[in-house]
Short mmCIF file of C-alpha atoms in Angstrom, two decimals:
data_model
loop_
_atom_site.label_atom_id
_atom_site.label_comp_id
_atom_site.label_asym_id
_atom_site.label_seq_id
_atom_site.Cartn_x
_atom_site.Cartn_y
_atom_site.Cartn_z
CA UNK A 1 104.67 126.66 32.33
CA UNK A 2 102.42 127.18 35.42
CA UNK A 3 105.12 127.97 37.85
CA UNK A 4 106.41 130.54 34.91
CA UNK A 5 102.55 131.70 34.70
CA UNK A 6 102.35 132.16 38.31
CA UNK A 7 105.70 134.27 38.71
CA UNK A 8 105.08 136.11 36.31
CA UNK A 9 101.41 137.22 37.90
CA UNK A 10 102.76 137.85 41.34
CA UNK A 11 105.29 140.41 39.27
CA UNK A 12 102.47 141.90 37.82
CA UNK A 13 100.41 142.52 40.74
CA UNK A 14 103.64 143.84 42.30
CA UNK A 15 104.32 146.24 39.63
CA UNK A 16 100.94 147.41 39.93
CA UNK A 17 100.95 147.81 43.40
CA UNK A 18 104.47 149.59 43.36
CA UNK A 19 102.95 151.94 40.65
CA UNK A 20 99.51 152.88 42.27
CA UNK A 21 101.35 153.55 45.53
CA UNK A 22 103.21 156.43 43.72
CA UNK A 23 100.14 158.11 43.06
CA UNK A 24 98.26 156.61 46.15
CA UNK A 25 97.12 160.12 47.45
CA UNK A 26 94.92 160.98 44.27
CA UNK A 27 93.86 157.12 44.12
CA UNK A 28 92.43 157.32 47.82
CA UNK A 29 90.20 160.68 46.70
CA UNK A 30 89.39 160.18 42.68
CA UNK A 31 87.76 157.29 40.93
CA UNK A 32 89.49 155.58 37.76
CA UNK A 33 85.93 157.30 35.57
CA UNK A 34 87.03 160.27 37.26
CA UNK A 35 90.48 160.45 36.04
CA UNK A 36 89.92 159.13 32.90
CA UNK A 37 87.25 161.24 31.80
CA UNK A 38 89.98 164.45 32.31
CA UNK A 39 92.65 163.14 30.48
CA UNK A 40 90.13 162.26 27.87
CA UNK A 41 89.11 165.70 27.74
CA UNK A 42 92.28 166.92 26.93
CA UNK A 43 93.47 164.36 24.75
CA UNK A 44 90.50 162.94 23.30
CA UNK A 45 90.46 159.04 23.30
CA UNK A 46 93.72 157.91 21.59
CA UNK A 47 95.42 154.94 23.82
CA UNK A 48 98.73 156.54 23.53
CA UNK A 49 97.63 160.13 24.35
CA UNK A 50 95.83 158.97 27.18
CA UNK A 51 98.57 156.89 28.60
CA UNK A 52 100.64 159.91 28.23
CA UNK A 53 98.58 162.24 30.44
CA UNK A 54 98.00 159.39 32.55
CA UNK A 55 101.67 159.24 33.01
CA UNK A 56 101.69 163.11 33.63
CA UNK A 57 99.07 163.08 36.12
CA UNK A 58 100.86 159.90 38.16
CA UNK A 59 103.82 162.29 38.11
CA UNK A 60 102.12 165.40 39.42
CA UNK A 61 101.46 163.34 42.46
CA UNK A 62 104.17 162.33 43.43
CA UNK A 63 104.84 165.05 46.12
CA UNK A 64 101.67 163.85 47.48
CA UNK A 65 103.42 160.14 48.36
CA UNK A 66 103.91 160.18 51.76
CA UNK A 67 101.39 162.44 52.84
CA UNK A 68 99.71 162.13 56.05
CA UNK A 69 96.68 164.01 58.22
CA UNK A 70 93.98 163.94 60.41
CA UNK A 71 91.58 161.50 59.72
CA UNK A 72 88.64 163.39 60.47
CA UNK A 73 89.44 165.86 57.55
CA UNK A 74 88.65 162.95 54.73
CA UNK A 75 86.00 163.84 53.66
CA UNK A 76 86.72 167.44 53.54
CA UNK A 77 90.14 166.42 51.50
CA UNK A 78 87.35 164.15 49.00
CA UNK A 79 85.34 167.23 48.30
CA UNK A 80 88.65 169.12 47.38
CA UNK A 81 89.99 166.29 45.00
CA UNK A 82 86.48 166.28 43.42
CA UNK A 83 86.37 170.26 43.21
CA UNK A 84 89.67 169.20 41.42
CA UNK A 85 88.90 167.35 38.89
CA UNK A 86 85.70 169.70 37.60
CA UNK A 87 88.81 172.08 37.54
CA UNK A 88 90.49 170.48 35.61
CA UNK A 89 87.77 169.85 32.87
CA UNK A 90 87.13 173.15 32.74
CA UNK A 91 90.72 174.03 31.84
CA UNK A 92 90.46 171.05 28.97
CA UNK A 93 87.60 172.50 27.37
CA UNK A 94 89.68 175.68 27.07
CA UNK A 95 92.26 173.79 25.50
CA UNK A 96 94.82 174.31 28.35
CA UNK A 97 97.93 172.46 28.70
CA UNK A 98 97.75 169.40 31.16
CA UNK A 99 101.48 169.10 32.06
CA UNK A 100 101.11 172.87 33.95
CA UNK A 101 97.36 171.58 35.19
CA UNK A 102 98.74 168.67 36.70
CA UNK A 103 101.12 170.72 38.32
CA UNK A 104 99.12 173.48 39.24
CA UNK A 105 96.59 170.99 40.90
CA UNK A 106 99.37 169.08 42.97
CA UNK A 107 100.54 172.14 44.02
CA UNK A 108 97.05 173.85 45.44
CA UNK A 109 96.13 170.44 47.16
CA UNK A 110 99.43 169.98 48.90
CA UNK A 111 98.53 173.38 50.08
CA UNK A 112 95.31 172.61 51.35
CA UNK A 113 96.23 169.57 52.81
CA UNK A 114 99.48 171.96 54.94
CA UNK A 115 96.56 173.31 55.92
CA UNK A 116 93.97 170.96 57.84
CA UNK A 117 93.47 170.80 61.13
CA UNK A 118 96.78 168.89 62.66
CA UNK A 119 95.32 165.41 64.84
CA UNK A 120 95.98 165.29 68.12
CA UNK A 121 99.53 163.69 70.01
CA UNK A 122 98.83 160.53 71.43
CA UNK A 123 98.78 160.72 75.65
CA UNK A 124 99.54 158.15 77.20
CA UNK A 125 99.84 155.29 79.12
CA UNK A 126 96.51 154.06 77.63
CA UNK A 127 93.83 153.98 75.15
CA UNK A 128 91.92 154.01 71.80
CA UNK A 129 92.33 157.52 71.05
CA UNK A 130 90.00 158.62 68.30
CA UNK A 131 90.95 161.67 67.76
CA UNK A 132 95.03 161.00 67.69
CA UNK A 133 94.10 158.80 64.35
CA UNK A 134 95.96 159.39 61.21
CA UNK A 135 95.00 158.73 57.89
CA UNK A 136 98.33 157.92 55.44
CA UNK A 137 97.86 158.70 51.22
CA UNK A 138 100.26 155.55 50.70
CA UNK A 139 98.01 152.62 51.34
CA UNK A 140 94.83 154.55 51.61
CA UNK A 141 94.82 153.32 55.27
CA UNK A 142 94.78 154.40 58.82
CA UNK A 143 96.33 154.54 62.35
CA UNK A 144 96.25 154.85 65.72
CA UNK A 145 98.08 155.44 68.83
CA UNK A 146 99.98 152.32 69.83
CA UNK A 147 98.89 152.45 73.40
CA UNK A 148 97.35 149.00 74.72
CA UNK A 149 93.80 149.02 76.27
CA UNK A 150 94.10 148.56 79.88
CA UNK A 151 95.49 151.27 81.86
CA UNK A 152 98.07 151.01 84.96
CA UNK A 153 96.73 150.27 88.10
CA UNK A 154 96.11 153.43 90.45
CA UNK A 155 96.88 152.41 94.21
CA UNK A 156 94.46 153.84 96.45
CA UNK A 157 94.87 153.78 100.46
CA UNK A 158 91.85 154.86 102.37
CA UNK A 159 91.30 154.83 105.72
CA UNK A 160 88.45 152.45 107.01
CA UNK A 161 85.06 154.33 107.86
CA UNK A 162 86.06 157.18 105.09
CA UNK A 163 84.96 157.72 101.84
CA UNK A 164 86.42 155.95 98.29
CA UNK A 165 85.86 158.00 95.38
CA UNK A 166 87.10 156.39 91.42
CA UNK A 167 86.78 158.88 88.99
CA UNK A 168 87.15 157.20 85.00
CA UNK A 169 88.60 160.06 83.78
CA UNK A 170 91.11 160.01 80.76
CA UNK A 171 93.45 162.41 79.89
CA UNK A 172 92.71 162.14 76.02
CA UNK A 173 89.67 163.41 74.70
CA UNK A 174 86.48 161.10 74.00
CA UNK A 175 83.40 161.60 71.39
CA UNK A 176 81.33 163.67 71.78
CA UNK A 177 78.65 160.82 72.32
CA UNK A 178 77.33 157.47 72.74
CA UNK A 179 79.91 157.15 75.82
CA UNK A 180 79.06 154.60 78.52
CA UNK A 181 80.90 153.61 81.43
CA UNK A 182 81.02 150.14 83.03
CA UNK A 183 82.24 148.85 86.41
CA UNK A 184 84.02 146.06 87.38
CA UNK A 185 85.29 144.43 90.62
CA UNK A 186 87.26 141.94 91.66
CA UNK A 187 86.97 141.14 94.92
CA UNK A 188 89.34 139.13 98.12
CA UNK A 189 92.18 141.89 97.86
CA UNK A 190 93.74 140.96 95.17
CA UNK A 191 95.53 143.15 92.68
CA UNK A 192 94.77 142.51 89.12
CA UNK A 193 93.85 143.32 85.65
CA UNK A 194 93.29 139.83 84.54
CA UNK A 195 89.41 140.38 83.45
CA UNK A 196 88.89 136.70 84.72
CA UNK A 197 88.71 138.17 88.41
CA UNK A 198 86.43 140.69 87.62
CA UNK A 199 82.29 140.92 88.15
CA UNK A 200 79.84 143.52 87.18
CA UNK A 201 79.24 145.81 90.12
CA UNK A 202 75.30 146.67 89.23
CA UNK A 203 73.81 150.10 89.15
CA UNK A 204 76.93 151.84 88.48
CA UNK A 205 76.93 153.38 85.07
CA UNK A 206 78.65 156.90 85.66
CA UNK A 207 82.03 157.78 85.32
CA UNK A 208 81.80 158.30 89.04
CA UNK A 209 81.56 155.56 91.79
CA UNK A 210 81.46 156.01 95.46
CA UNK A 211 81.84 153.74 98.53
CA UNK A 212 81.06 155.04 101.86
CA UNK A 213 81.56 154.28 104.45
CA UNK A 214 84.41 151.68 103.29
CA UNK A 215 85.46 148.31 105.00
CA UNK A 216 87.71 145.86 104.74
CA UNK A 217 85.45 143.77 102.84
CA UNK A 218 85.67 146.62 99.75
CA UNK A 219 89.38 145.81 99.55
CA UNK A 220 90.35 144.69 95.92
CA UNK A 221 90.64 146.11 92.22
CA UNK A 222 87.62 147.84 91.09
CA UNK A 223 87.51 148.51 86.86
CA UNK A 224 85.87 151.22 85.13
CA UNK A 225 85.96 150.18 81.12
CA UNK A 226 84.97 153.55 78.85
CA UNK A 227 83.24 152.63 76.26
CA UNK A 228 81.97 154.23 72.21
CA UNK A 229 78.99 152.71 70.69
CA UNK A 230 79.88 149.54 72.42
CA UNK A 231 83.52 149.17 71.72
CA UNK A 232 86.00 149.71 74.63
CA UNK A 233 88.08 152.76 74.59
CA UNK A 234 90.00 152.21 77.78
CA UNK A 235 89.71 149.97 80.91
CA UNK A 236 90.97 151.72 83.80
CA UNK A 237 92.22 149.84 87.53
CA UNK A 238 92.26 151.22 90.78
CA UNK A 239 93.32 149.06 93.52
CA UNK A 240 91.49 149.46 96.87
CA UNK A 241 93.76 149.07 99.97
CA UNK A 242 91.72 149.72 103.76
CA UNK A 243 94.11 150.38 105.95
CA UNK A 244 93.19 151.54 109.85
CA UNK A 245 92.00 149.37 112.93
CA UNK A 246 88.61 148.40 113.89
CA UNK A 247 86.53 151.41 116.09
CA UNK A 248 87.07 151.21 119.38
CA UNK A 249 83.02 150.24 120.15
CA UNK A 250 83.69 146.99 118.40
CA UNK A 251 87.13 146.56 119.83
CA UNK A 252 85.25 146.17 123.29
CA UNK A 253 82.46 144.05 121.71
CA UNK A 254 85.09 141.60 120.63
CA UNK A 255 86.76 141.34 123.48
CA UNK A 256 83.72 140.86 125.46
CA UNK A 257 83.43 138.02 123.08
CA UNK A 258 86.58 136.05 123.64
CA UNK A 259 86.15 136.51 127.31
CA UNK A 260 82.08 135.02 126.35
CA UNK A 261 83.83 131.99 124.74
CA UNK A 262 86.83 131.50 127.51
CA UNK A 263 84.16 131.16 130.07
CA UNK A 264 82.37 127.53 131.15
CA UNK A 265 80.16 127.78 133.70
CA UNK A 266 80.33 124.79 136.41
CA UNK A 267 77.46 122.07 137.14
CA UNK A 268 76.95 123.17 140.58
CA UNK A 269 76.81 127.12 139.92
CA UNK A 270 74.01 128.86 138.89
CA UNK A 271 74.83 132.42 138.03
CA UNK A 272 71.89 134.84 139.22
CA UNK A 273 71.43 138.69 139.10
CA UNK A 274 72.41 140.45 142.23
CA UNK A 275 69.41 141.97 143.82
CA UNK A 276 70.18 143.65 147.04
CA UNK A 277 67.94 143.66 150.26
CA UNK A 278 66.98 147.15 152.06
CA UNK A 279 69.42 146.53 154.51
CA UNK A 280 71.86 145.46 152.39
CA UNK A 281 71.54 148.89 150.71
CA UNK A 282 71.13 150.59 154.01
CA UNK A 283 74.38 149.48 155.02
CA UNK A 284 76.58 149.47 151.65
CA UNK A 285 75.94 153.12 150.12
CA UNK A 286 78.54 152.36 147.41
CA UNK A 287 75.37 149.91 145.80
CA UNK A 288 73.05 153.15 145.65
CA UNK A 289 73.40 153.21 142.18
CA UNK A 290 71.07 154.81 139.67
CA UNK A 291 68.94 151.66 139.47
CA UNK A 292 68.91 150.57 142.94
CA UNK A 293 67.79 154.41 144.24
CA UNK A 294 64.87 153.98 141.63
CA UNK A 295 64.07 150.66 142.96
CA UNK A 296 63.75 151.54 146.16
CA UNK A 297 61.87 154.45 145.36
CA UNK A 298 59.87 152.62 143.64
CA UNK A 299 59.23 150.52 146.82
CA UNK A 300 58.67 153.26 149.14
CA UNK A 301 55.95 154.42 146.97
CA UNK A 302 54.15 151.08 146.87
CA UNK A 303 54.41 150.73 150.56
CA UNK A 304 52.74 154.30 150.96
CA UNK A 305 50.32 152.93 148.29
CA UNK A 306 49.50 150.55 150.19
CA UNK A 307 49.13 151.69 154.07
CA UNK A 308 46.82 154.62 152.34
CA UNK A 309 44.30 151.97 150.99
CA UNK A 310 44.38 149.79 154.00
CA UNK A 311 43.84 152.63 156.00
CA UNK A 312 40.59 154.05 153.79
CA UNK A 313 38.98 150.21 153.81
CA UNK A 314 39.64 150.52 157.79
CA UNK A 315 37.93 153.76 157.72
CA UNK A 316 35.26 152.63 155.19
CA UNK A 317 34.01 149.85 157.43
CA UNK A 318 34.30 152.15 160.40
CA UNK A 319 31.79 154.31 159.07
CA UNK A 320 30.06 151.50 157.55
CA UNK A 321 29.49 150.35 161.33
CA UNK A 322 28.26 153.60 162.64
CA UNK A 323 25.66 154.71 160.03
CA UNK A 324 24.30 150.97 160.25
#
C-alpha cells in the first residue's frame, strides 16, 4: 500500500506539473487570488463553474507556451498581466462572456510581448553576458549564453625596452555600474590560465595596465578578471613574450665582466696605473692625451707658482736687509 501511495503521488505531482506548464506564461505573471478572483467574477463561486473558466483561461494560454524574451522586460510584462486581469474584471461586472475575454486577452499580450525589446546575441568566445539573458514562460526560469568564463589567451610579442599595453575590453556590453577590474599575473614565462599560477599585481584597478619600459623579467601571462557587484563576468589572458637582445651598453658591460672573471692576477705582479714622466711624454706624443696635457699643465703652473714665491721671499729679505 505505500509503494501504491507513493506512485500514485509522484503521478500526481507530474500531472500537475504537466498541466501548469501549459499555462506557465500566465502562472509566471498572475497569482492563484488573482486568477481566481476573475473567474469568480464571472461565474460567481460554484466549483463546477469555476473549474470551467479555469479550464477556459488554461486554454487561452496556450499560445503563450513556449514563449520567450528579454529578461530585462519582466517586470514591464508583470505590469501588463496585472493591467490584465483589472481588465478582465471590468468586463465581468458587465456581464461579458469569458470564453471571447480569455481570448481577447491572450491575443493583446502575445502582441505586446512580439513587441519588447529583442535581448541581445550572445558574442563570443567568452563571458557572463547580462544582457544576452533570456527569460522562458515554460518553467518560469532563465538563461544565459553558454560561453565559459575565461577567455582565450591573446599572444603578445613586444620588443624589450618598448611599451606593453593590456586593454580588458569585451566585445559584449557590461552594466552600466558597479564594474571593477582586477589584475592578475603569473610570472617565470609560463603560459597559463590555471588561476593557481596567478598573484595579484597591486595598484592596478583599471581596465588599462601599462608596463614600460618592459624586460625579460615581465615575461608571463598577465589576467584582467571583469567583475559586477563582485561576481566575475569574464577573466581575460594575455601572454607576455619579450623578444629582442640586450642594449648594446650592457652587451659591453658583460663582456667586460667575463673578461673580469677570466683574469687571475699572479703573486709576483702588482698591477699599477701608468703615470708617465715629462720625458717620457716629451718623447712619445701619441701619450698626450686629454689627461696627460692637463697634467702637465697642471705642473707647469705649479712650477711657475712656485719660482714666483721663491723669488718674492728672495726679494722680501733683500729689502728686508737694506732698510735694516
Amino acid at each position: 500500500m505505500g509503494l501504491v501511495a507513493l506512485v500514485g503521488s509522484i503521478v500526481l505531482l507530474f500531472l500537475l506539473i504537466f498541466r501548469a506548464s501549459t499555462w506557465a506564461c500566465l502562472l509566471c505573471f498572475t497569482t492563484y487570488d488573482e486568477r481566481l478572483l476573475v473567474c469568480q467574477m464571472f461565474v460567481g463561486r460554484e466549483a463546477s463553474k469555476i473549474r470551467q473558466c479555469r479550464d477556459a483561461l488554461e486554454n487561452a494560454f496556450k499560445g503563450l507556451l513556449h514563449t520567450k524574451f528579454n529578461y530585462d522586460e519582466r517586470s514591464y510584462l508583470h505590469d501588463e498581466f496585472t493591467r490584465m486581469t483589472v481588465s478582465l474584471q471590468e468586463v465581468a461586472t458587465v456581464h461579458g462572456s469569458f470564453w471571447q475575454a480569455f481570448r481577447s486577452a491572450a491575443a493583446k499580450l502575445k502582441m505586446t510581448i512580439e513587441h519588447l525589446k529583442k535581448a541581445q546575441a550572445c558574442i563570443p568566445p567568452c563571458g557572463v553576458q547580462e544582457k544576452a539573458r533570456i527569460f522562458h514562460c515554460r518553467g518560469c526560469y532563465s538563461t544565459i549564453c553558454d560561453l565559459p568564463l575565461d577567455c582565450p589567451v591573446q599572444d603578445m610579442l613586444v620588443n624589450r625596452g618598448d611599451q606593453a599595453l593590456f586593454s580588458c575590453i569585451v566585445a559584449f556590453q557590461l552594466p552600466e555600474s558597479e564594474v571593477t577590474y582586477s589584475w592578475k599575473y603569473a610570472e617565470g614565462g609560463v603560459r597559463t590560465r590555471d588561476v593557481s599560477y596567478f598573484r595579484d599585481v597591486p595598484g592596478a584597478h583599471g581596465y588599462l595596465a601599462r608596463i614600460r619600459p618592459v624586460h625579460p623579467r615581465h615575461s608571463g601571462t598577465f589576467s584582467c578578471v571583469i567583475l559586477h557587484d563582485q561576481r566575475p563576468l569574464a577573466r581575460l589572458y594575455f601572454y607576455l613574450n619579450v623578444t629582442g637582445g640586450p642594449p648594446p651598453e650592457e652587451t659591453e658591460l658583460q663582456v667586460t665582466f667575463r673578461e673580469v672573471m677570466r683574469w687571475r692576477p699572479q703573486e709576483e705582479e702588482m698591477i699599477r696605473p701608468w703615470r708617465p714622466s715629462l720625458g717620457e711624454l716629451l718623447y712619445r706624443p701619441q701619450a698626450l692625451t686629454l689627461d696627460n696635457l692637463f697634467l702637465l699643465a697642471a705642473t707647469a703652473a705649479l712650477g711657475s707658482a712656485t719660482v714666483t714665491v721663491l723669488v718674492w721671499q728672495s726679494f722680501s729679505l733683500t729689502l728686508e736687509f737694506v732698510f735694516s
